[in-house]
Structure formats: C-alpha cells, structure tokens
Amino acid sequence: MKLTSILASAAAVGLSAIGMAGAQQTQPACSSIYTRKELLSLTSSEWSLIKSIVAAMQRDGWFPWFAYLHNQWFGSIHGNSQFFPFHRRFVYEWERVGKMYNAGYFQPYWDEMRDYRVPASSQVLTANWVGGNGQGANWCVANGNQASWTMTYPNSHCFSRNFGNNGNPSSWYSPETINSFIQSDTTMTQFRPDIEYTLHGVVHINIGGDMLQGYSPNDWIFMLHHANLDRLWWQWQQNGRLWTMDGPNAGGGTVSLTTNIAYFNEPVRTVMQLGYGSMCYQYASNPLSRRALDSTMDERLAVALPKDVLAQWFPDTAKSEIANITDTVVNSINAVAASVSNAVSQITDFVEAQPFKSIPYPARLTDGWIKMHNFNTADVRKTEQRSRDLIDVLNKAKYRSPY
Ligand SMILES: [Cu+2]
C-alpha cells in the first residue's frame, strides 16, 4: 500500500539534501563504490575470502599494529567529537590494508540492535562466524575465525572474550532507541554521547576480554562493531545532517570540518561524505528478515504513541503520513474516506493482534569503563536515563516491538 511510496519519498528528500550540501565537499566523487554488508548476509565465498584475509593480517602483524594505534591514541578519540571521524578513518584504514591482500575485501558490519534482547544467542557469536565466549582461567576463545590465536600486543596472550553477566550479557540497545537518537538528535554534541555511552560501550563491555581493553582491535568484532556505529552515523548524516560537526575536541577547543583527525592528521571534512575522496563505500541495508521490519516499527510507534509523545521521541515518524493517517483514525474515524479508514484499521487491527513483549532496560556502563575513558559520570548516567525514559514510554503505551 502507501508505505512504500512514503519511504521512497523520504529517501528522495535525503538525496536532495545531500546534493544541496555538496558544495562543502572539495574531493572528487568516487568512480566506483563498494558495499559493506551485514556479516550474516555474506555469501560463503565472500566469508571464506574475508576470513582468509583476516588470518593473513594476523600472520603479518597487522592486528598488533591496529591495537597499538587505538591504545596509543585512546584518550584523544573517546569522550569527544573525534569519536566518529577517527573511528570511520580507522576502520577504513583496516579495510584498505585488507584490500592490499585482495581487492575483494570489505569490512562487514554487525547489526547488533537486532540481537539486543539476548546478545549471547546471536548467530554472529557462533563457531561458523566469529565464535563465542572464552573458556578457562584466561578466557581463551576456542572457536570462530580467531580460534586459539595468540595476540602479541601489549604482551603475548591468548585471544580472549569474557562475556558480561556471567556469560549471558544483559540486553543492549533496541532498534527503537537507536532510531529515536537518529531522528531526534540535531547536533554532534547530542548524537556522539547518545551512541558512545550506550550501544558502543555496552557491546565492548559485554563481549569483554580483549574487547574491554584499550587494545580492543585485537578482536575483529571491533571492526564489525565500529562499522555498524559508522553506519548509524551515516544514517544520521543522511537525515539532513551531512556536514554537521560540533562539540569538544581532546585537550580543549572544538571539532569542526577543518580540525585534523587524531593520528591521521587529515581534516575531518575528508571523511564526512561517503562516496567521495577515499570513502568509496556504502552500506547495504540489512537484508535479513527482521531488518525489513523497520517500516513495521514506524507503523507500530504511530499506532501506540500519542502524537505529542511521538513528536518528542520520533519527530520524523510523527511527520510522516503514517502518523497522520493513524491519528486521524484515532480521532474521528467517520471523517475519513472509507478506503483510507479501511487500510488504517487493517494496520491497527494487525498491530493490536501482535503480542506485547516489553522492551528490557539495557545494561549500564560500569564505573571501571567510565573511569578508563575519563568520561563524565553524570553525562553517562543522564544519557542512560534518557534511554530508559523512552523505554518506559514505549512499555507504558504497550508498544509492540517487531524485534
Ligand atoms: Cu575506540
């Protein structure tokens, strides 16, 4: 029905906004663009190629180099607006090295929100993919593509993971929460902590082991994780915020488009627009079935939430035709043309027939993690509380999550 045309017009608006802002880009458009796919959507030949390149990179010492770089610059690239540009450039650098082995390499991402209810049962964390929790006194990982590896930075140790909450990590952040950040944050000063202090930190902490350390790039999950966060930044940018950059820099001052990225010493503007300069990649949306539920999520949010609440947490959904139609129906079904009300009552009936499963609170950042990053504890707790407020709103409204 109409939903596809609504989504298509939303996409068109996004593209034209990029075209208008294009004047800020001084680099050439890429002549060809490759696609970063969700890990679980790789074909078996893509996965065996990528796996073999990652193994070759370990053999040739690239893991300790990237772990060293991340650890060395740790204080400059977290807790301030270097966070997104640095990690975009860093993951790209990893991918660039991978492509020197074989041009077919690209950095997959992990659509972590999909697994937020029970992270440990994610297919990503199984033997066929990146493997699961570590075992024994040193939490050595014995399965997956890094099974039984010895890491050499900062000293020789077995590659390790130590899942949070005694091996069964607490829930992390739902698609609804992340969607709300993407829709309602208008500055990098808001968006950066909303991602860094939530999904970013919780995944690092709950995977544990090497992922818990300044040298977390020892775990290839680091690259999957940061490619996903980069994808979320890009979604936010495409929402009319392509050139939005503000907020604090490490050691004082602010980050702008002309500020240099830590370590790389290249201006932030060079990484802002995917498809230009060296950033010759794009993200495939997750083709897995549950991801196709995004438009269902919008419908259900519009049905469940009063208009003012919807506008506060999901301003784009509130502006969409979906919300207007459902709102009209809720207020005066008689005033609507028969065909429209039919379509909408079908949506409403369908949504109300779905079981209600409340959204769990996500795990919080630990005091140790906050201290290690020198984060402001009050800022972290405020961000976490806002996420919990949204979950309260959704659960109270008996919002039926499709995830
Ligand atoms: Cu980092």
mmCIF file of C-alpha atoms and ligand atoms in Angstrom:
data_model
loop_
_atom_site.group_PDB
_atom_site.id
_atom_site.type_symbol
_atom_site.label_atom_id
_atom_site.label_comp_id
_atom_site.label_asym_id
_atom_site.label_seq_id
_atom_site.Cartn_x
_atom_site.Cartn_y
_atom_site.Cartn_z
ATOM 1 C CA MET A 1 0.000 0.000 0.000
ATOM 2 C CA LYS A 2 1.120 3.567 0.618
ATOM 3 C CA LEU A 3 4.030 2.814 2.891
ATOM 4 C CA THR A 4 6.406 2.130 0.044
ATOM 5 C CA SER A 5 5.710 5.500 -1.534
ATOM 6 C CA ILE A 6 6.189 7.218 1.820
ATOM 7 C CA LEU A 7 9.552 5.543 2.234
ATOM 8 C CA ALA A 8 10.540 6.286 -1.345
ATOM 9 C CA SER A 9 9.787 9.979 -0.932
ATOM 10 C CA ALA A 10 11.692 10.065 2.344
ATOM 11 C CA ALA A 11 14.695 8.592 0.537
ATOM 12 C CA ALA A 12 14.371 11.173 -2.241
ATOM 13 C CA VAL A 13 14.342 14.007 0.297
ATOM 14 C CA GLY A 14 17.505 12.572 1.835
ATOM 15 C CA LEU A 15 19.278 12.509 -1.514
ATOM 16 C CA SER A 16 18.366 16.031 -2.498
ATOM 17 C CA ALA A 17 19.545 17.331 0.873
ATOM 18 C CA ILE A 18 22.921 15.747 0.146
ATOM 19 C CA GLY A 19 23.003 17.325 -3.304
ATOM 20 C CA MET A 20 22.420 20.781 -1.836
ATOM 21 C CA ALA A 21 25.141 20.411 0.747
ATOM 22 C CA GLY A 22 27.548 19.051 -1.852
ATOM 23 C CA ALA A 23 29.229 22.450 -2.103
ATOM 24 C CA GLN A 24 31.076 21.633 1.099
ATOM 25 C CA GLN A 25 32.800 18.682 -0.473
ATOM 26 C CA THR A 26 36.099 19.512 -2.134
ATOM 27 C CA GLN A 27 37.076 15.982 -3.034
ATOM 28 C CA PRO A 28 36.210 14.120 -6.207
ATOM 29 C CA ALA A 29 33.305 11.718 -6.321
ATOM 30 C CA CYS A 30 34.464 8.093 -6.298
ATOM 31 C CA SER A 31 34.481 6.437 -9.695
ATOM 32 C CA SER A 32 33.378 3.170 -8.157
ATOM 33 C CA ILE A 33 31.802 2.346 -4.832
ATOM 34 C CA TYR A 34 31.913 -0.941 -2.948
ATOM 35 C CA THR A 35 29.380 -2.133 -0.418
ATOM 36 C CA ARG A 36 29.839 -3.084 3.219
ATOM 37 C CA LYS A 37 27.371 -5.840 4.006
ATOM 38 C CA GLU A 38 25.966 -7.214 7.238
ATOM 39 C CA LEU A 39 28.135 -10.149 8.358
ATOM 40 C CA LEU A 40 25.354 -12.743 8.319
ATOM 41 C CA SER A 41 24.348 -11.789 4.788
ATOM 42 C CA LEU A 42 27.740 -12.699 3.274
ATOM 43 C CA THR A 43 27.819 -15.496 0.756
ATOM 44 C CA SER A 44 30.015 -18.427 1.727
ATOM 45 C CA SER A 45 32.651 -17.421 -0.837
ATOM 46 C CA GLU A 46 32.697 -13.817 0.482
ATOM 47 C CA TRP A 47 33.088 -15.111 4.032
ATOM 48 C CA SER A 48 35.892 -17.528 3.181
ATOM 49 C CA LEU A 49 37.772 -14.785 1.334
ATOM 50 C CA ILE A 50 37.344 -12.266 4.168
ATOM 51 C CA LYS A 51 38.237 -14.862 6.806
ATOM 52 C CA SER A 52 41.421 -15.820 4.980
ATOM 53 C CA ILE A 53 42.486 -12.176 4.606
ATOM 54 C CA VAL A 54 41.860 -11.513 8.308
ATOM 55 C CA ALA A 55 44.018 -14.549 9.126
ATOM 56 C CA ALA A 56 46.765 -13.306 6.803
ATOM 57 C CA MET A 57 46.629 -9.897 8.515
ATOM 58 C CA GLN A 58 47.201 -11.618 11.842
ATOM 59 C CA ARG A 59 50.100 -13.611 10.408
ATOM 60 C CA ASP A 60 51.711 -10.421 9.084
ATOM 61 C CA GLY A 61 51.333 -8.443 12.288
ATOM 62 C CA TRP A 62 48.528 -6.033 11.413
ATOM 63 C CA PHE A 63 46.447 -6.881 14.496
ATOM 64 C CA PRO A 64 49.089 -5.641 16.974
ATOM 65 C CA TRP A 65 49.633 -2.523 14.848
ATOM 66 C CA PHE A 66 45.953 -1.513 14.921
ATOM 67 C CA ALA A 67 45.625 -2.474 18.597
ATOM 68 C CA TYR A 68 48.682 -0.346 19.353
ATOM 69 C CA LEU A 69 47.376 2.674 17.412
ATOM 70 C CA HIS A 70 43.994 2.551 19.121
ATOM 71 C CA ASN A 71 45.558 2.170 22.537
ATOM 72 C CA GLN A 72 48.127 4.891 21.924
ATOM 73 C CA TRP A 73 45.533 7.496 20.875
ATOM 74 C CA PHE A 74 42.866 6.251 23.268
ATOM 75 C CA GLY A 75 42.449 9.462 25.271
ATOM 76 C CA SER A 76 42.087 11.668 22.167
ATOM 77 C CA ILE A 77 39.472 9.637 20.325
ATOM 78 C CA HIS A 78 36.875 8.870 23.009
ATOM 79 C CA GLY A 79 34.586 11.113 25.012
ATOM 80 C CA ASN A 80 34.762 13.937 22.451
ATOM 81 C CA SER A 81 33.774 14.690 18.858
ATOM 82 C CA GLN A 82 36.815 12.912 17.407
ATOM 83 C CA PHE A 83 34.951 9.714 18.184
ATOM 84 C CA PHE A 84 33.042 9.256 14.912
ATOM 85 C CA PRO A 85 35.579 10.727 12.428
ATOM 86 C CA PHE A 86 38.542 8.880 13.960
ATOM 87 C CA HIS A 87 36.802 5.511 14.016
ATOM 88 C CA ARG A 88 35.499 5.971 10.432
ATOM 89 C CA ARG A 89 39.046 6.675 9.269
ATOM 90 C CA PHE A 90 40.456 3.850 11.405
ATOM 91 C CA VAL A 91 38.086 1.151 10.122
ATOM 92 C CA TYR A 92 38.710 2.421 6.593
ATOM 93 C CA GLU A 93 42.457 2.058 7.174
ATOM 94 C CA TRP A 94 41.966 -1.549 8.249
ATOM 95 C CA GLU A 95 39.846 -2.174 5.173
ATOM 96 C CA ARG A 96 42.464 -0.509 2.946
ATOM 97 C CA VAL A 97 45.104 -2.930 4.246
ATOM 98 C CA GLY A 98 42.705 -5.844 3.685
ATOM 99 C CA LYS A 99 42.265 -4.720 0.079
ATOM 100 C CA MET A 100 46.024 -4.881 -0.461
ATOM 101 C CA TYR A 101 45.718 -8.643 0.082
ATOM 102 C CA ASN A 102 42.720 -8.923 -2.198
ATOM 103 C CA ALA A 103 40.571 -6.144 -3.649
ATOM 104 C CA GLY A 104 37.529 -8.251 -2.760
ATOM 105 C CA TYR A 105 37.965 -7.430 0.929
ATOM 106 C CA PHE A 106 35.411 -5.117 2.509
ATOM 107 C CA GLN A 107 34.614 -4.570 6.166
ATOM 108 C CA PRO A 108 31.293 -6.213 7.111
ATOM 109 C CA TYR A 109 29.192 -4.794 9.938
ATOM 110 C CA TRP A 110 27.210 -6.444 12.727
ATOM 111 C CA ASP A 111 23.641 -5.234 13.031
ATOM 112 C CA GLU A 112 23.845 -5.516 16.808
ATOM 113 C CA MET A 113 20.488 -3.938 17.622
ATOM 114 C CA ARG A 114 18.778 -6.919 16.058
ATOM 115 C CA ASP A 115 20.318 -9.091 18.794
ATOM 116 C CA TYR A 116 19.634 -6.727 21.671
ATOM 117 C CA ARG A 117 17.286 -8.905 23.730
ATOM 118 C CA VAL A 118 19.603 -11.893 24.167
ATOM 119 C CA PRO A 119 23.005 -10.894 22.755
ATOM 120 C CA ALA A 120 24.650 -14.240 23.607
ATOM 121 C CA SER A 121 22.323 -16.100 21.259
ATOM 122 C CA SER A 122 23.360 -14.019 18.272
ATOM 123 C CA GLN A 123 24.353 -16.155 15.301
ATOM 124 C CA VAL A 124 27.335 -13.849 14.874
ATOM 125 C CA LEU A 125 28.806 -15.312 18.078
ATOM 126 C CA THR A 126 28.874 -18.909 16.851
ATOM 127 C CA ALA A 127 31.627 -21.195 15.575
ATOM 128 C CA ASN A 128 30.817 -20.582 11.896
ATOM 129 C CA TRP A 129 31.347 -16.851 12.317
ATOM 130 C CA VAL A 130 33.393 -15.033 14.940
ATOM 131 C CA GLY A 131 32.978 -17.591 17.730
ATOM 132 C CA GLY A 132 31.692 -17.268 21.260
ATOM 133 C CA ASN A 133 32.781 -16.770 24.830
ATOM 134 C CA GLY A 134 36.270 -17.658 26.060
ATOM 135 C CA GLN A 135 36.992 -20.547 28.397
ATOM 136 C CA GLY A 136 39.282 -21.461 31.263
ATOM 137 C CA ALA A 137 41.177 -19.223 33.616
ATOM 138 C CA ASN A 138 42.327 -16.874 30.840
ATOM 139 C CA TRP A 139 39.083 -16.837 28.840
ATOM 140 C CA CYS A 140 40.775 -18.095 25.678
ATOM 141 C CA VAL A 141 38.461 -18.266 22.646
ATOM 142 C CA ALA A 142 38.431 -21.739 21.088
ATOM 143 C CA ASN A 143 36.041 -21.331 18.137
ATOM 144 C CA GLY A 144 35.244 -18.928 15.304
ATOM 145 C CA ASN A 145 37.621 -17.217 12.881
ATOM 146 C CA GLN A 146 40.089 -16.229 15.636
ATOM 147 C CA ALA A 147 40.041 -19.592 17.435
ATOM 148 C CA SER A 148 43.135 -20.235 19.584
ATOM 149 C CA TRP A 149 45.007 -17.191 18.316
ATOM 150 C CA THR A 150 47.916 -15.762 20.274
ATOM 151 C CA MET A 151 47.874 -11.973 20.360
ATOM 152 C CA THR A 152 51.147 -10.113 20.765
ATOM 153 C CA TYR A 153 50.064 -6.635 21.872
ATOM 154 C CA PRO A 154 50.594 -5.353 24.517
ATOM 155 C CA ASN A 155 52.125 -8.713 25.518
ATOM 156 C CA SER A 156 51.760 -12.294 24.419
ATOM 157 C CA HIS A 157 48.360 -13.677 25.497
ATOM 158 C CA CYS A 158 45.638 -15.940 24.179
ATOM 159 C CA PHE A 159 42.887 -14.127 22.269
ATOM 160 C CA SER A 160 40.133 -13.719 24.866
ATOM 161 C CA ARG A 161 36.482 -12.895 25.450
ATOM 162 C CA ASN A 162 34.743 -12.792 28.799
ATOM 163 C CA PHE A 163 31.032 -12.194 28.279
ATOM 164 C CA GLY A 164 29.330 -9.944 30.825
ATOM 165 C CA ASN A 165 26.797 -11.059 33.424
ATOM 166 C CA ASN A 166 28.455 -14.475 33.885
ATOM 167 C CA GLY A 167 28.429 -15.383 30.239
ATOM 168 C CA ASN A 168 24.938 -14.172 29.461
ATOM 169 C CA PRO A 169 25.310 -10.476 28.604
ATOM 170 C CA SER A 170 22.430 -8.254 29.668
ATOM 171 C CA SER A 171 20.302 -6.719 26.922
ATOM 172 C CA TRP A 172 21.706 -3.857 24.950
ATOM 173 C CA TYR A 173 20.047 -1.156 22.863
ATOM 174 C CA SER A 174 16.929 -1.778 20.794
ATOM 175 C CA PRO A 175 16.347 -0.553 17.239
ATOM 176 C CA GLU A 176 13.681 1.765 18.684
ATOM 177 C CA THR A 177 16.167 3.519 20.979
ATOM 178 C CA ILE A 178 18.756 3.984 18.251
ATOM 179 C CA ASN A 179 16.044 5.110 15.840
ATOM 180 C CA SER A 180 14.954 7.742 18.346
ATOM 181 C CA PHE A 181 18.532 9.105 18.616
ATOM 182 C CA ILE A 182 18.845 9.229 14.826
ATOM 183 C CA GLN A 183 15.555 11.081 14.476
ATOM 184 C CA SER A 184 15.707 13.492 17.389
ATOM 185 C CA ASP A 185 19.378 14.469 17.844
ATOM 186 C CA THR A 186 20.252 17.577 15.852
ATOM 187 C CA THR A 187 23.887 18.184 16.883
ATOM 188 C CA MET A 188 27.020 16.045 17.182
ATOM 189 C CA THR A 189 27.154 17.265 20.798
ATOM 190 C CA GLN A 190 23.956 15.220 21.343
ATOM 191 C CA PHE A 191 24.477 12.343 18.942
ATOM 192 C CA ARG A 192 28.043 11.359 19.932
ATOM 193 C CA PRO A 193 27.326 10.596 23.642
ATOM 194 C CA ASP A 194 23.976 9.050 22.737
ATOM 195 C CA ILE A 195 25.827 6.372 20.773
ATOM 196 C CA GLU A 196 29.210 6.270 22.539
ATOM 197 C CA TYR A 197 27.775 5.929 26.061
ATOM 198 C CA THR A 198 25.105 3.436 25.049
ATOM 199 C CA LEU A 199 25.459 0.813 22.311
ATOM 200 C CA HIS A 200 29.166 1.500 21.788
ATOM 201 C CA GLY A 201 30.205 0.934 25.394
ATOM 202 C CA VAL A 202 27.777 -1.823 26.239
ATOM 203 C CA VAL A 203 28.991 -4.052 23.392
ATOM 204 C CA HIS A 204 32.660 -3.557 24.327
ATOM 205 C CA ILE A 205 31.937 -4.321 27.996
ATOM 206 C CA ASN A 206 29.689 -7.303 27.402
ATOM 207 C CA ILE A 207 31.981 -9.029 24.908
ATOM 208 C CA GLY A 208 34.809 -8.479 27.382
ATOM 209 C CA GLY A 209 38.336 -9.922 27.245
ATOM 210 C CA ASP A 210 40.375 -8.085 24.602
ATOM 211 C CA MET A 211 37.298 -6.015 23.664
ATOM 212 C CA LEU A 212 37.316 -4.472 27.145
ATOM 213 C CA GLN A 213 40.788 -3.006 26.719
ATOM 214 C CA GLY A 214 42.397 -0.026 25.021
ATOM 215 C CA TYR A 215 43.804 -2.589 22.578
ATOM 216 C CA SER A 216 40.308 -3.841 21.660
ATOM 217 C CA PRO A 217 41.121 -4.057 17.907
ATOM 218 C CA ASN A 218 42.723 -7.410 18.833
ATOM 219 C CA ASP A 219 39.161 -8.722 18.491
ATOM 220 C CA TRP A 220 37.893 -8.498 14.905
ATOM 221 C CA ILE A 221 34.461 -7.816 16.458
ATOM 222 C CA PHE A 222 35.897 -4.323 16.995
ATOM 223 C CA MET A 223 35.764 -3.761 13.218
ATOM 224 C CA LEU A 224 32.254 -5.255 12.888
ATOM 225 C CA HIS A 225 31.089 -3.106 15.803
ATOM 226 C CA HIS A 226 32.619 0.144 14.612
ATOM 227 C CA ALA A 227 31.441 -0.411 11.047
ATOM 228 C CA ASN A 228 27.926 -0.659 12.497
ATOM 229 C CA LEU A 229 28.363 2.542 14.531
ATOM 230 C CA ASP A 230 29.747 4.218 11.408
ATOM 231 C CA ARG A 231 26.651 3.090 9.519
ATOM 232 C CA LEU A 232 24.440 4.627 12.225
ATOM 233 C CA TRP A 233 26.381 7.902 11.963
ATOM 234 C CA TRP A 234 25.860 7.812 8.190
ATOM 235 C CA GLN A 235 22.099 7.234 8.656
ATOM 236 C CA TRP A 236 22.021 10.228 10.974
ATOM 237 C CA GLN A 237 24.036 12.310 8.484
ATOM 238 C CA GLN A 238 21.649 11.410 5.680
ATOM 239 C CA ASN A 239 18.835 12.787 7.766
ATOM 240 C CA GLY A 240 19.769 16.350 6.733
ATOM 241 C CA ARG A 241 22.947 16.429 8.868
ATOM 242 C CA LEU A 242 25.583 15.546 6.313
ATOM 243 C CA TRP A 243 28.029 18.284 7.338
ATOM 244 C CA THR A 244 27.035 18.602 10.992
ATOM 245 C CA MET A 245 30.144 18.632 13.180
ATOM 246 C CA ASP A 246 30.459 20.367 16.535
ATOM 247 C CA GLY A 247 31.345 19.608 20.135
ATOM 248 C CA PRO A 248 34.537 19.313 22.143
ATOM 249 C CA ASN A 249 37.970 18.232 20.944
ATOM 250 C CA ALA A 250 40.503 16.366 23.051
ATOM 251 C CA GLY A 251 42.515 18.761 25.182
ATOM 252 C CA GLY A 252 40.165 21.725 24.635
ATOM 253 C CA GLY A 253 38.679 23.620 21.732
ATOM 254 C CA THR A 254 36.041 22.255 19.398
ATOM 255 C CA VAL A 255 35.969 19.882 16.451
ATOM 256 C CA SER A 256 34.932 21.382 13.116
ATOM 257 C CA LEU A 257 35.189 20.245 9.497
ATOM 258 C CA THR A 258 38.710 21.657 9.290
ATOM 259 C CA THR A 259 40.008 20.071 12.518
ATOM 260 C CA ASN A 260 42.510 17.295 11.926
ATOM 261 C CA ILE A 261 41.575 13.728 12.821
ATOM 262 C CA ALA A 262 43.776 12.405 15.634
ATOM 263 C CA TYR A 263 46.836 10.459 14.428
ATOM 264 C CA PHE A 264 45.837 10.606 10.738
ATOM 265 C CA ASN A 265 46.243 14.401 10.548
ATOM 266 C CA GLU A 266 43.671 14.742 7.794
ATOM 267 C CA PRO A 267 40.802 17.237 8.076
ATOM 268 C CA VAL A 268 37.525 15.862 9.393
ATOM 269 C CA ARG A 269 35.771 17.054 6.217
ATOM 270 C CA THR A 270 37.604 14.399 4.159
ATOM 271 C CA VAL A 271 35.678 11.570 5.826
ATOM 272 C CA MET A 272 32.262 13.222 6.110
ATOM 273 C CA GLN A 273 30.701 12.167 2.830
ATOM 274 C CA LEU A 274 30.679 8.526 1.804
ATOM 275 C CA GLY A 275 31.186 8.157 -1.933
ATOM 276 C CA TYR A 276 33.771 10.990 -2.112
ATOM 277 C CA GLY A 277 37.542 11.153 -1.751
ATOM 278 C CA SER A 278 38.819 7.917 -0.201
ATOM 279 C CA MET A 279 35.484 6.981 1.356
ATOM 280 C CA CYS A 280 34.417 4.915 -1.652
ATOM 281 C CA TYR A 281 31.959 2.679 0.161
ATOM 282 C CA GLN A 282 28.316 2.478 1.009
ATOM 283 C CA TYR A 283 26.296 0.378 3.424
ATOM 284 C CA ALA A 284 23.865 -2.283 2.323
ATOM 285 C CA SER A 285 20.792 -2.241 4.486
ATOM 286 C CA ASN A 286 20.460 -5.500 6.340
ATOM 287 C CA PRO A 287 18.548 -7.832 4.040
ATOM 288 C CA LEU A 288 17.725 -10.239 6.845
ATOM 289 C CA SER A 289 14.063 -10.606 7.503
ATOM 290 C CA ARG A 290 13.861 -8.886 10.854
ATOM 291 C CA ARG A 291 15.504 -5.776 9.472
ATOM 292 C CA ALA A 292 12.717 -5.418 6.960
ATOM 293 C CA LEU A 293 10.567 -4.725 9.985
ATOM 294 C CA ASP A 294 11.747 -1.122 10.172
ATOM 295 C CA SER A 295 8.665 0.213 8.434
ATOM 296 C CA THR A 296 6.551 -2.022 10.672
ATOM 297 C CA MET A 297 8.281 -0.356 13.620
ATOM 298 C CA ASP A 298 7.205 3.074 12.348
ATOM 299 C CA GLU A 299 3.604 1.950 11.912
ATOM 300 C CA ARG A 300 3.506 0.483 15.378
ATOM 301 C CA LEU A 301 5.065 3.527 17.002
ATOM 302 C CA ALA A 302 2.467 5.707 15.296
ATOM 303 C CA VAL A 303 -0.364 3.473 16.477
ATOM 304 C CA ALA A 304 0.873 3.151 20.067
ATOM 305 C CA LEU A 305 2.009 6.640 20.986
ATOM 306 C CA PRO A 306 0.003 9.855 21.433
ATOM 307 C CA LYS A 307 1.011 12.416 18.829
ATOM 308 C CA ASP A 308 2.930 14.728 21.164
ATOM 309 C CA VAL A 309 4.903 11.840 22.645
ATOM 310 C CA LEU A 310 5.656 10.546 19.152
ATOM 311 C CA ALA A 311 6.830 14.011 18.090
ATOM 312 C CA GLN A 312 9.164 14.222 21.076
ATOM 313 C CA TRP A 313 10.961 10.901 20.563
ATOM 314 C CA PHE A 314 10.376 10.176 16.860
ATOM 315 C CA PRO A 315 9.930 13.532 15.087
ATOM 316 C CA ASP A 316 10.363 12.075 11.595
ATOM 317 C CA THR A 317 7.873 9.290 12.154
ATOM 318 C CA ALA A 318 5.473 11.897 13.575
ATOM 319 C CA LYS A 319 5.769 13.981 10.407
ATOM 320 C CA SER A 320 5.218 11.028 8.132
ATOM 321 C CA GLU A 321 1.946 10.189 6.510
ATOM 322 C CA ILE A 322 1.689 7.053 8.639
ATOM 323 C CA ALA A 323 1.255 9.106 11.782
ATOM 324 C CA ASN A 324 -1.220 11.489 10.197
ATOM 325 C CA ILE A 325 -3.385 8.676 8.934
ATOM 326 C CA THR A 326 -3.434 6.774 12.206
ATOM 327 C CA ASP A 327 -4.001 9.967 14.166
ATOM 328 C CA THR A 328 -6.985 10.855 12.029
ATOM 329 C CA VAL A 329 -8.444 7.439 12.545
ATOM 330 C CA VAL A 330 -7.984 7.539 16.253
ATOM 331 C CA ASN A 331 -9.686 10.934 16.474
ATOM 332 C CA SER A 332 -12.555 10.619 14.056
ATOM 333 C CA ILE A 333 -12.940 7.541 12.051
ATOM 334 C CA ASN A 334 -16.069 8.924 10.413
ATOM 335 C CA ALA A 335 -14.328 11.857 8.856
ATOM 336 C CA VAL A 336 -12.022 9.670 6.850
ATOM 337 C CA ALA A 337 -12.772 8.322 3.430
ATOM 338 C CA ALA A 338 -13.872 4.715 3.596
ATOM 339 C CA SER A 339 -10.902 3.351 1.687
ATOM 340 C CA VAL A 340 -8.349 5.088 3.892
ATOM 341 C CA SER A 341 -10.010 4.083 7.115
ATOM 342 C CA ASN A 342 -10.150 0.543 5.869
ATOM 343 C CA ALA A 343 -6.453 0.447 5.191
ATOM 344 C CA VAL A 344 -5.659 2.015 8.520
ATOM 345 C CA SER A 345 -7.934 -0.172 10.555
ATOM 346 C CA GLN A 346 -6.213 -3.099 8.917
ATOM 347 C CA ILE A 347 -2.897 -1.753 10.185
ATOM 348 C CA THR A 348 -4.345 -1.025 13.619
ATOM 349 C CA ASP A 349 -6.009 -4.435 13.878
ATOM 350 C CA PHE A 350 -2.853 -6.141 12.756
ATOM 351 C CA VAL A 351 -0.690 -4.256 15.212
ATOM 352 C CA GLU A 352 -3.069 -4.839 18.090
ATOM 353 C CA ALA A 353 -3.155 -8.534 17.341
ATOM 354 C CA GLN A 354 0.612 -8.750 17.954
ATOM 355 C CA PRO A 355 1.757 -9.976 21.353
ATOM 356 C CA PHE A 356 3.064 -7.334 23.734
ATOM 357 C CA LYS A 357 6.618 -8.020 24.901
ATOM 358 C CA SER A 358 8.107 -5.257 26.981
ATOM 359 C CA ILE A 359 11.471 -3.792 25.985
ATOM 360 C CA PRO A 360 14.106 -4.569 28.642
ATOM 361 C CA TYR A 361 16.393 -1.902 30.108
ATOM 362 C CA PRO A 362 19.855 -2.022 28.553
ATOM 363 C CA ALA A 363 22.957 -2.750 30.625
ATOM 364 C CA ARG A 364 24.701 0.300 32.080
ATOM 365 C CA LEU A 365 28.338 1.256 31.613
ATOM 366 C CA THR A 366 30.460 0.087 34.530
ATOM 367 C CA ASP A 367 32.297 2.548 36.771
ATOM 368 C CA GLY A 368 35.584 0.997 35.647
ATOM 369 C CA TRP A 369 34.799 1.632 31.976
ATOM 370 C CA ILE A 370 33.761 5.214 32.688
ATOM 371 C CA LYS A 371 36.977 5.811 34.604
ATOM 372 C CA MET A 372 39.170 4.203 31.954
ATOM 373 C CA HIS A 373 37.748 6.611 29.358
ATOM 374 C CA ASN A 374 37.725 9.606 31.664
ATOM 375 C CA PHE A 375 34.028 10.101 30.850
ATOM 376 C CA ASN A 376 31.958 12.452 32.955
ATOM 377 C CA THR A 377 29.868 10.051 35.051
ATOM 378 C CA ALA A 378 26.917 12.426 35.291
ATOM 379 C CA ASP A 379 26.788 12.764 31.473
ATOM 380 C CA VAL A 380 26.831 8.984 31.063
ATOM 381 C CA ARG A 381 24.075 8.432 33.624
ATOM 382 C CA LYS A 382 21.963 11.196 32.074
ATOM 383 C CA THR A 383 22.229 9.579 28.644
ATOM 384 C CA GLU A 384 21.361 6.167 30.083
ATOM 385 C CA GLN A 385 18.393 7.642 31.938
ATOM 386 C CA ARG A 386 17.021 9.243 28.784
ATOM 387 C CA SER A 387 17.143 5.840 27.060
ATOM 388 C CA ARG A 388 15.280 4.316 29.991
ATOM 389 C CA ASP A 389 12.685 7.108 29.896
ATOM 390 C CA LEU A 390 11.969 6.215 26.273
ATOM 391 C CA ILE A 391 11.645 2.528 27.158
ATOM 392 C CA ASP A 392 9.194 3.463 29.936
ATOM 393 C CA VAL A 393 7.144 5.483 27.459
ATOM 394 C CA LEU A 394 7.032 2.606 24.960
ATOM 395 C CA ASN A 395 6.208 -0.071 27.524
ATOM 396 C CA LYS A 396 3.531 2.050 29.183
ATOM 397 C CA ALA A 397 1.903 2.613 25.790
ATOM 398 C CA LYS A 398 2.019 -1.181 25.245
ATOM 399 C CA TYR A 399 4.018 -0.546 22.088
ATOM 400 C CA ARG A 400 4.504 -3.851 20.309
ATOM 401 C CA SER A 401 8.062 -4.123 19.092
ATOM 402 C CA PRO A 402 8.562 -6.173 15.929
ATOM 403 C CA TYR A 403 12.077 -7.019 17.161
HETATM 404 CU CU CU B 1 37.683 3.245 20.057
#
